[in-house]
PDB file of C-alpha atoms and ligand atoms in Angstrom:
ATOM      1  CA  MET A   1       0.000   0.000   0.000  1.00 87.00           C
ATOM      2  CA  THR A   2       1.465   3.353  -1.028  1.00 96.00           C
ATOM      3  CA  SER A   3       0.356   6.541   0.729  1.00 97.00           C
ATOM      4  CA  ILE A   4       0.295   9.947  -0.945  1.00 98.00           C
ATOM      5  CA  SER A   5       0.507  13.042   1.248  1.00 98.00           C
ATOM      6  CA  VAL A   6       1.152  16.762   0.938  1.00 98.00           C
ATOM      7  CA  VAL A   7       3.203  18.969   3.262  1.00 98.00           C
ATOM      8  CA  LEU A   8       4.022  22.673   3.309  1.00 98.00           C
ATOM      9  CA  GLY A   9       7.720  23.310   3.889  1.00 98.00           C
ATOM     10  CA  ASP A  10      11.318  23.002   2.782  1.00 98.00           C
ATOM     11  CA  ILE A  11      12.076  19.762   0.946  1.00 98.00           C
ATOM     12  CA  THR A  12      15.721  19.816   2.073  1.00 98.00           C
ATOM     13  CA  LYS A  13      14.594  19.150   5.655  1.00 98.00           C
ATOM     14  CA  LEU A  14      12.591  16.013   4.954  1.00 98.00           C
ATOM     15  CA  GLU A  15      13.594  12.606   6.282  1.00 98.00           C
ATOM     16  CA  VAL A  16      12.781  10.446   3.291  1.00 98.00           C
ATOM     17  CA  ASP A  17      14.915   8.023   1.296  1.00 98.00           C
ATOM     18  CA  ALA A  18      14.983  10.324  -1.737  1.00 99.00           C
ATOM     19  CA  ILE A  19      14.101  13.911  -2.531  1.00 99.00           C
ATOM     20  CA  VAL A  20      13.509  14.978  -6.108  1.00 99.00           C
ATOM     21  CA  ASN A  21      15.267  18.058  -7.440  1.00 98.00           C
ATOM     22  CA  ALA A  22      13.610  20.273 -10.059  1.00 98.00           C
ATOM     23  CA  ALA A  23      16.956  20.944 -11.731  1.00 98.00           C
ATOM     24  CA  ASN A  24      17.958  22.405 -15.087  1.00 97.00           C
ATOM     25  CA  VAL A  25      19.596  20.549 -17.978  1.00 97.00           C
ATOM     26  CA  SER A  26      23.122  21.488 -16.894  1.00 97.00           C
ATOM     27  CA  LEU A  27      22.611  19.827 -13.477  1.00 98.00           C
ATOM     28  CA  ARG A  28      25.117  22.363 -12.090  1.00 96.00           C
ATOM     29  CA  GLY A  29      22.686  23.984  -9.679  1.00 95.00           C
ATOM     30  CA  GLY A  30      20.490  27.050 -10.061  1.00 92.00           C
ATOM     31  CA  GLY A  31      17.822  29.019  -8.241  1.00 94.00           C
ATOM     32  CA  GLY A  32      14.685  27.938  -6.414  1.00 97.00           C
ATOM     33  CA  VAL A  33      14.544  24.425  -5.045  1.00 98.00           C
ATOM     34  CA  ASP A  34      17.669  23.453  -7.017  1.00 98.00           C
ATOM     35  CA  GLY A  35      19.744  26.095  -5.243  1.00 98.00           C
ATOM     36  CA  ALA A  36      18.292  25.141  -1.851  1.00 98.00           C
ATOM     37  CA  ILE A  37      19.172  21.465  -2.400  1.00 98.00           C
ATOM     38  CA  HIS A  38      22.734  22.248  -3.498  1.00 98.00           C
ATOM     39  CA  ARG A  39      23.263  24.563  -0.514  1.00 98.00           C
ATOM     40  CA  ALA A  40      21.932  22.015   1.967  1.00 98.00           C
ATOM     41  CA  ALA A  41      23.748  19.031   0.423  1.00 98.00           C
ATOM     42  CA  GLY A  42      27.115  20.788   0.202  1.00 98.00           C
ATOM     43  CA  LEU A  43      29.762  20.867  -2.528  1.00 98.00           C
ATOM     44  CA  GLY A  44      30.044  17.072  -2.614  1.00 98.00           C
ATOM     45  CA  LEU A  45      26.787  17.011  -4.546  1.00 98.00           C
ATOM     46  CA  LEU A  46      28.148  19.166  -7.362  1.00 98.00           C
ATOM     47  CA  GLU A  47      31.372  17.153  -7.439  1.00 98.00           C
ATOM     48  CA  GLU A  48      29.419  13.904  -7.804  1.00 98.00           C
ATOM     49  CA  ILE A  49      27.325  15.407 -10.601  1.00 98.00           C
ATOM     50  CA  ILE A  50      30.351  16.672 -12.520  1.00 98.00           C
ATOM     51  CA  GLU A  51      31.972  13.250 -12.276  1.00 98.00           C
ATOM     52  CA  LYS A  52      28.926  11.144 -13.145  1.00 98.00           C
ATOM     53  CA  TYR A  53      26.906  13.395 -15.437  1.00 98.00           C
ATOM     54  CA  PRO A  54      29.264  15.848 -17.176  1.00 97.00           C
ATOM     55  CA  ASP A  55      26.817  16.287 -20.063  1.00 97.00           C
ATOM     56  CA  GLY A  56      23.856  17.074 -17.808  1.00 98.00           C
ATOM     57  CA  ILE A  57      20.401  15.663 -18.510  1.00 98.00           C
ATOM     58  CA  ILE A  58      17.499  16.096 -20.922  1.00 97.00           C
ATOM     59  CA  VAL A  59      14.060  17.475 -20.015  1.00 97.00           C
ATOM     60  CA  GLY A  60      11.826  14.776 -18.530  1.00 98.00           C
ATOM     61  CA  ALA A  61      14.661  12.390 -17.600  1.00 98.00           C
ATOM     62  CA  ALA A  62      15.791  11.564 -14.033  1.00 99.00           C
ATOM     63  CA  LEU A  63      19.241  10.742 -12.641  1.00 98.00           C
ATOM     64  CA  PRO A  64      20.275   9.881  -9.070  1.00 98.00           C
ATOM     65  CA  THR A  65      23.051  11.075  -6.786  1.00 98.00           C
ATOM     66  CA  PHE A  66      23.665  10.616  -3.098  1.00 98.00           C
ATOM     67  CA  GLY A  67      22.204  13.163  -0.685  1.00 98.00           C
ATOM     68  CA  HIS A  68      25.551  14.102   0.918  1.00 98.00           C
ATOM     69  CA  LYS A  69      24.746  16.397   3.883  1.00 98.00           C
ATOM     70  CA  LEU A  70      20.984  15.998   3.457  1.00 98.00           C
ATOM     71  CA  LYS A  71      18.952  13.663   5.640  1.00 98.00           C
ATOM     72  CA  ALA A  72      17.747  12.003   2.453  1.00 98.00           C
ATOM     73  CA  MET A  73      20.008   9.200   1.218  1.00 98.00           C
ATOM     74  CA  TYR A  74      19.483  10.169  -2.441  1.00 99.00           C
ATOM     75  CA  VAL A  75      18.644  13.143  -4.612  1.00 99.00           C
ATOM     76  CA  ILE A  76      16.867  12.274  -7.843  1.00 99.00           C
ATOM     77  CA  HIS A  77      17.501  15.077 -10.313  1.00 98.00           C
ATOM     78  CA  THR A  78      14.908  15.708 -12.969  1.00 98.00           C
ATOM     79  CA  VAL A  79      14.054  18.626 -15.241  1.00 98.00           C
ATOM     80  CA  GLY A  80      10.541  19.798 -15.937  1.00 97.00           C
ATOM     81  CA  PRO A  81       9.492  21.684 -19.071  1.00 96.00           C
ATOM     82  CA  ARG A  82       9.475  25.448 -19.365  1.00 95.00           C
ATOM     83  CA  TYR A  83       5.787  26.090 -19.934  1.00 92.00           C
ATOM     84  CA  TYR A  84       6.150  28.856 -22.508  1.00 83.00           C
ATOM     85  CA  LEU A  85       9.121  27.409 -24.373  1.00 81.00           C
ATOM     86  CA  ASP A  86       8.632  23.671 -24.577  1.00 70.00           C
ATOM     87  CA  GLY A  87       5.349  23.965 -26.507  1.00 72.00           C
ATOM     88  CA  VAL A  88       2.679  21.300 -26.810  1.00 73.00           C
ATOM     89  CA  GLU A  89       5.106  18.752 -25.432  1.00 89.00           C
ATOM     90  CA  HIS A  90       4.996  20.278 -21.965  1.00 93.00           C
ATOM     91  CA  GLU A  91       2.278  18.017 -20.554  1.00 94.00           C
ATOM     92  CA  LYS A  92       4.119  14.846 -21.602  1.00 95.00           C
ATOM     93  CA  LEU A  93       7.468  16.218 -20.426  1.00 96.00           C
ATOM     94  CA  LEU A  94       6.120  17.119 -16.990  1.00 97.00           C
ATOM     95  CA  SER A  95       4.546  13.676 -16.661  1.00 98.00           C
ATOM     96  CA  ASP A  96       7.848  12.094 -17.766  1.00 98.00           C
ATOM     97  CA  ALA A  97       9.707  13.982 -15.018  1.00 98.00           C
ATOM     98  CA  TYR A  98       7.453  12.476 -12.323  1.00 98.00           C
ATOM     99  CA  ARG A  99       7.316   9.012 -13.917  1.00 98.00           C
ATOM    100  CA  ASN A 100      11.057   8.705 -14.455  1.00 98.00           C
ATOM    101  CA  SER A 101      11.778   9.929 -10.916  1.00 98.00           C
ATOM    102  CA  ILE A 102       9.545   7.199  -9.490  1.00 98.00           C
ATOM    103  CA  ARG A 103      11.252   4.611 -11.679  1.00 98.00           C
ATOM    104  CA  VAL A 104      14.700   5.669 -10.483  1.00 98.00           C
ATOM    105  CA  ALA A 105      13.464   5.508  -6.878  1.00 98.00           C
ATOM    106  CA  ASN A 106      12.215   1.965  -7.533  1.00 98.00           C
ATOM    107  CA  GLU A 107      15.620   0.966  -8.921  1.00 98.00           C
ATOM    108  CA  LEU A 108      17.338   2.422  -5.831  1.00 98.00           C
ATOM    109  CA  GLY A 109      15.036   0.451  -3.529  1.00 98.00           C
ATOM    110  CA  CYS A 110      13.566   3.574  -1.925  1.00 98.00           C
ATOM    111  CA  LYS A 111      10.560   3.265   0.355  1.00 98.00           C
ATOM    112  CA  SER A 112       9.851   6.992   0.605  1.00 98.00           C
ATOM    113  CA  ILE A 113      10.223   9.942  -1.757  1.00 98.00           C
ATOM    114  CA  ALA A 114       9.361  13.646  -1.734  1.00 99.00           C
ATOM    115  CA  PHE A 115       8.666  15.795  -4.787  1.00 99.00           C
ATOM    116  CA  PRO A 116       8.703  19.575  -5.160  1.00 98.00           C
ATOM    117  CA  ALA A 117       6.109  21.154  -7.446  1.00 98.00           C
ATOM    118  CA  ILE A 118       8.219  20.697 -10.575  1.00 98.00           C
ATOM    119  CA  SER A 119       8.094  23.521 -13.175  1.00 98.00           C
ATOM    120  CA  THR A 120       5.760  25.747 -11.129  1.00 98.00           C
ATOM    121  CA  GLY A 121       8.475  28.257 -10.196  1.00 97.00           C
ATOM    122  CA  VAL A 122      10.754  29.907 -12.722  1.00 95.00           C
ATOM    123  CA  TYR A 123       9.548  27.509 -15.451  1.00 95.00           C
ATOM    124  CA  GLY A 124       6.084  29.047 -15.264  1.00 95.00           C
ATOM    125  CA  TYR A 125       3.768  26.039 -15.375  1.00 96.00           C
ATOM    126  CA  PRO A 126       0.256  26.992 -14.153  1.00 96.00           C
ATOM    127  CA  ILE A 127      -0.172  25.443 -10.712  1.00 98.00           C
ATOM    128  CA  ASP A 128      -3.531  23.753 -11.260  1.00 97.00           C
ATOM    129  CA  GLU A 129      -2.449  22.118 -14.515  1.00 97.00           C
ATOM    130  CA  ALA A 130       0.872  21.004 -13.052  1.00 98.00           C
ATOM    131  CA  THR A 131      -0.785  19.578  -9.939  1.00 98.00           C
ATOM    132  CA  GLU A 132      -3.286  17.564 -11.960  1.00 98.00           C
ATOM    133  CA  ILE A 133      -0.471  16.057 -14.064  1.00 98.00           C
ATOM    134  CA  ALA A 134       1.674  15.313 -11.001  1.00 98.00           C
ATOM    135  CA  VAL A 135      -1.092  13.516  -9.105  1.00 98.00           C
ATOM    136  CA  ARG A 136      -2.354  11.619 -12.149  1.00 98.00           C
ATOM    137  CA  THR A 137       1.146  10.412 -13.062  1.00 98.00           C
ATOM    138  CA  ILE A 138       1.947   9.311  -9.516  1.00 98.00           C
ATOM    139  CA  ARG A 139      -1.331   7.398  -9.294  1.00 98.00           C
ATOM    140  CA  GLU A 140      -0.534   5.679 -12.609  1.00 98.00           C
ATOM    141  CA  GLU A 141       2.885   4.639 -11.318  1.00 97.00           C
ATOM    142  CA  ILE A 142       1.396   3.276  -8.099  1.00 97.00           C
ATOM    143  CA  ALA A 143      -1.112   1.295 -10.159  1.00 97.00           C
ATOM    144  CA  ALA A 144       1.734  -0.038 -12.322  1.00 96.00           C
ATOM    145  CA  GLY A 145       3.481  -1.352  -9.181  1.00 95.00           C
ATOM    146  CA  THR A 146       6.073   0.167  -6.848  1.00 95.00           C
ATOM    147  CA  GLU A 147       7.836  -0.743  -3.591  1.00 94.00           C
ATOM    148  CA  LEU A 148       7.489   2.864  -2.467  1.00 98.00           C
ATOM    149  CA  GLN A 149       5.358   3.135   0.657  1.00 98.00           C
ATOM    150  CA  GLU A 150       5.284   6.904   1.038  1.00 98.00           C
ATOM    151  CA  ILE A 151       5.070   9.576  -1.639  1.00 98.00           C
ATOM    152  CA  VAL A 152       5.115  13.170  -0.379  1.00 98.00           C
ATOM    153  CA  PHE A 153       4.340  16.315  -2.362  1.00 98.00           C
ATOM    154  CA  CYS A 154       6.341  19.058  -0.665  1.00 98.00           C
ATOM    155  CA  CYS A 155       4.949  22.529  -1.373  1.00 98.00           C
ATOM    156  CA  PHE A 156       6.802  25.718  -0.579  1.00 98.00           C
ATOM    157  CA  ASP A 157       3.887  28.120  -0.913  1.00 97.00           C
ATOM    158  CA  ASP A 158       0.217  28.207  -0.021  1.00 98.00           C
ATOM    159  CA  ALA A 159      -1.047  28.223  -3.610  1.00 97.00           C
ATOM    160  CA  ASN A 160       0.650  24.914  -4.399  1.00 98.00           C
ATOM    161  CA  PHE A 161      -0.339  23.467  -1.021  1.00 98.00           C
ATOM    162  CA  GLU A 162      -4.018  24.296  -1.600  1.00 98.00           C
ATOM    163  CA  ALA A 163      -3.903  22.950  -5.164  1.00 98.00           C
ATOM    164  CA  TYR A 164      -2.505  19.589  -4.007  1.00 98.00           C
ATOM    165  CA  LYS A 165      -4.971  19.258  -1.144  1.00 98.00           C
ATOM    166  CA  ASN A 166      -7.760  19.980  -3.598  1.00 98.00           C
ATOM    167  CA  GLU A 167      -6.489  17.526  -6.216  1.00 98.00           C
ATOM    168  CA  LEU A 168      -5.984  14.793  -3.589  1.00 97.00           C
ATOM    169  CA  GLY A 169      -9.363  15.458  -1.976  1.00 95.00           C
ATOM    170  CA  LEU A 170      -7.779  16.264   1.426  1.00 89.00           C
TER     171      LEU A 170
HETATM  172  P1  LIG B 201      11.242  25.117 -11.854  1.00 75.99           P
HETATM  173  O1  LIG B 201      12.405  25.701 -12.612  1.00 75.99           O
HETATM  174  O2  LIG B 201      11.044  23.638 -12.113  1.00 75.99           O
HETATM  175  O3  LIG B 201       9.997  25.927 -11.988  1.00 75.99           O
HETATM  176  P2  LIG B 201      11.702  26.239  -9.182  1.00 75.99           P
HETATM  177  O4  LIG B 201      12.729  25.832  -8.182  1.00 75.99           O
HETATM  178  O5  LIG B 201      11.752  27.629  -9.702  1.00 75.99           O
HETATM  179  O6  LIG B 201      11.764  25.130 -10.334  1.00 75.99           O
HETATM  180  O7  LIG B 201      10.269  26.020  -8.558  1.00 75.99           O
HETATM  181  C1  LIG B 201       9.653  24.755  -8.395  1.00 75.99           C
HETATM  182  C2  LIG B 201       8.840  24.776  -7.114  1.00 75.99           C
HETATM  183  O8  LIG B 201       9.714  24.558  -6.003  1.00 75.99           O
HETATM  184  C3  LIG B 201       8.135  26.101  -6.855  1.00 75.99           C
HETATM  185  O9  LIG B 201       6.788  25.822  -6.501  1.00 75.99           O
HETATM  186  C4  LIG B 201       8.906  26.684  -5.674  1.00 75.99           C
HETATM  187  O10 LIG B 201       8.062  27.448  -4.824  1.00 75.99           O
HETATM  188  C5  LIG B 201       9.339  25.419  -4.969  1.00 75.99           C
HETATM  189  N1  LIG B 201      10.471  25.535  -4.018  1.00 75.99           N
HETATM  190  C6  LIG B 201      11.442  26.476  -3.932  1.00 75.99           C
HETATM  191  N2  LIG B 201      12.272  26.212  -2.905  1.00 75.99           N
HETATM  192  C7  LIG B 201      11.813  25.074  -2.320  1.00 75.99           C
HETATM  193  C8  LIG B 201      12.218  24.284  -1.192  1.00 75.99           C
HETATM  194  N3  LIG B 201      13.288  24.604  -0.465  1.00 75.99           N
HETATM  195  N4  LIG B 201      11.486  23.173  -0.879  1.00 75.99           N
HETATM  196  C9  LIG B 201      10.411  22.822  -1.614  1.00 75.99           C
HETATM  197  N5  LIG B 201       9.974  23.517  -2.684  1.00 75.99           N
HETATM  198  C10 LIG B 201      10.656  24.628  -3.030  1.00 75.99           C
END
């Protein structure tokens, strides 16, 4: 049985097996949640990324690193679409980011994972649309089979928090 929950707060503080990073294609860190994760994890995170993934990542894919100074054992780095630039593909690309993150977590043997609201910051995805895609994709992955027991949506602002509670019927 896999539970889905929503919390309001800072994803870097969560005690879960893996936190997901809404990164950019360079994987070298950035603003928003990406910057917060790099700051909290320490320089070892960037060093691991440069060694393992020198070419970065493509939109919608997901790649793991260790969590370094974070409480989480792993960080799963993914990249959501930029709503105004990635065109009609954005719905599929956002769904891919969630789906591929869950699949990486399965491969790592994680029991718990936390997601930020991917693409709803600088990348400009409308919150309600993004939330619907996130919840639908996670439910599809649970139905497809996962060892994950706990999936947490970690919101950093009230608008996202309300949207997730609404979408999850909480
Ligand atoms: P993107 O480029 O994918 O839009 P952002 O980091 O700009 O990524 O924003 C994604 C979401 O992460 C936004 O809803 C933002 O409020 C949220 N966010 C920012 N910092 C944190 C944090 N420390 N913990 C959880 N969520 C955060």
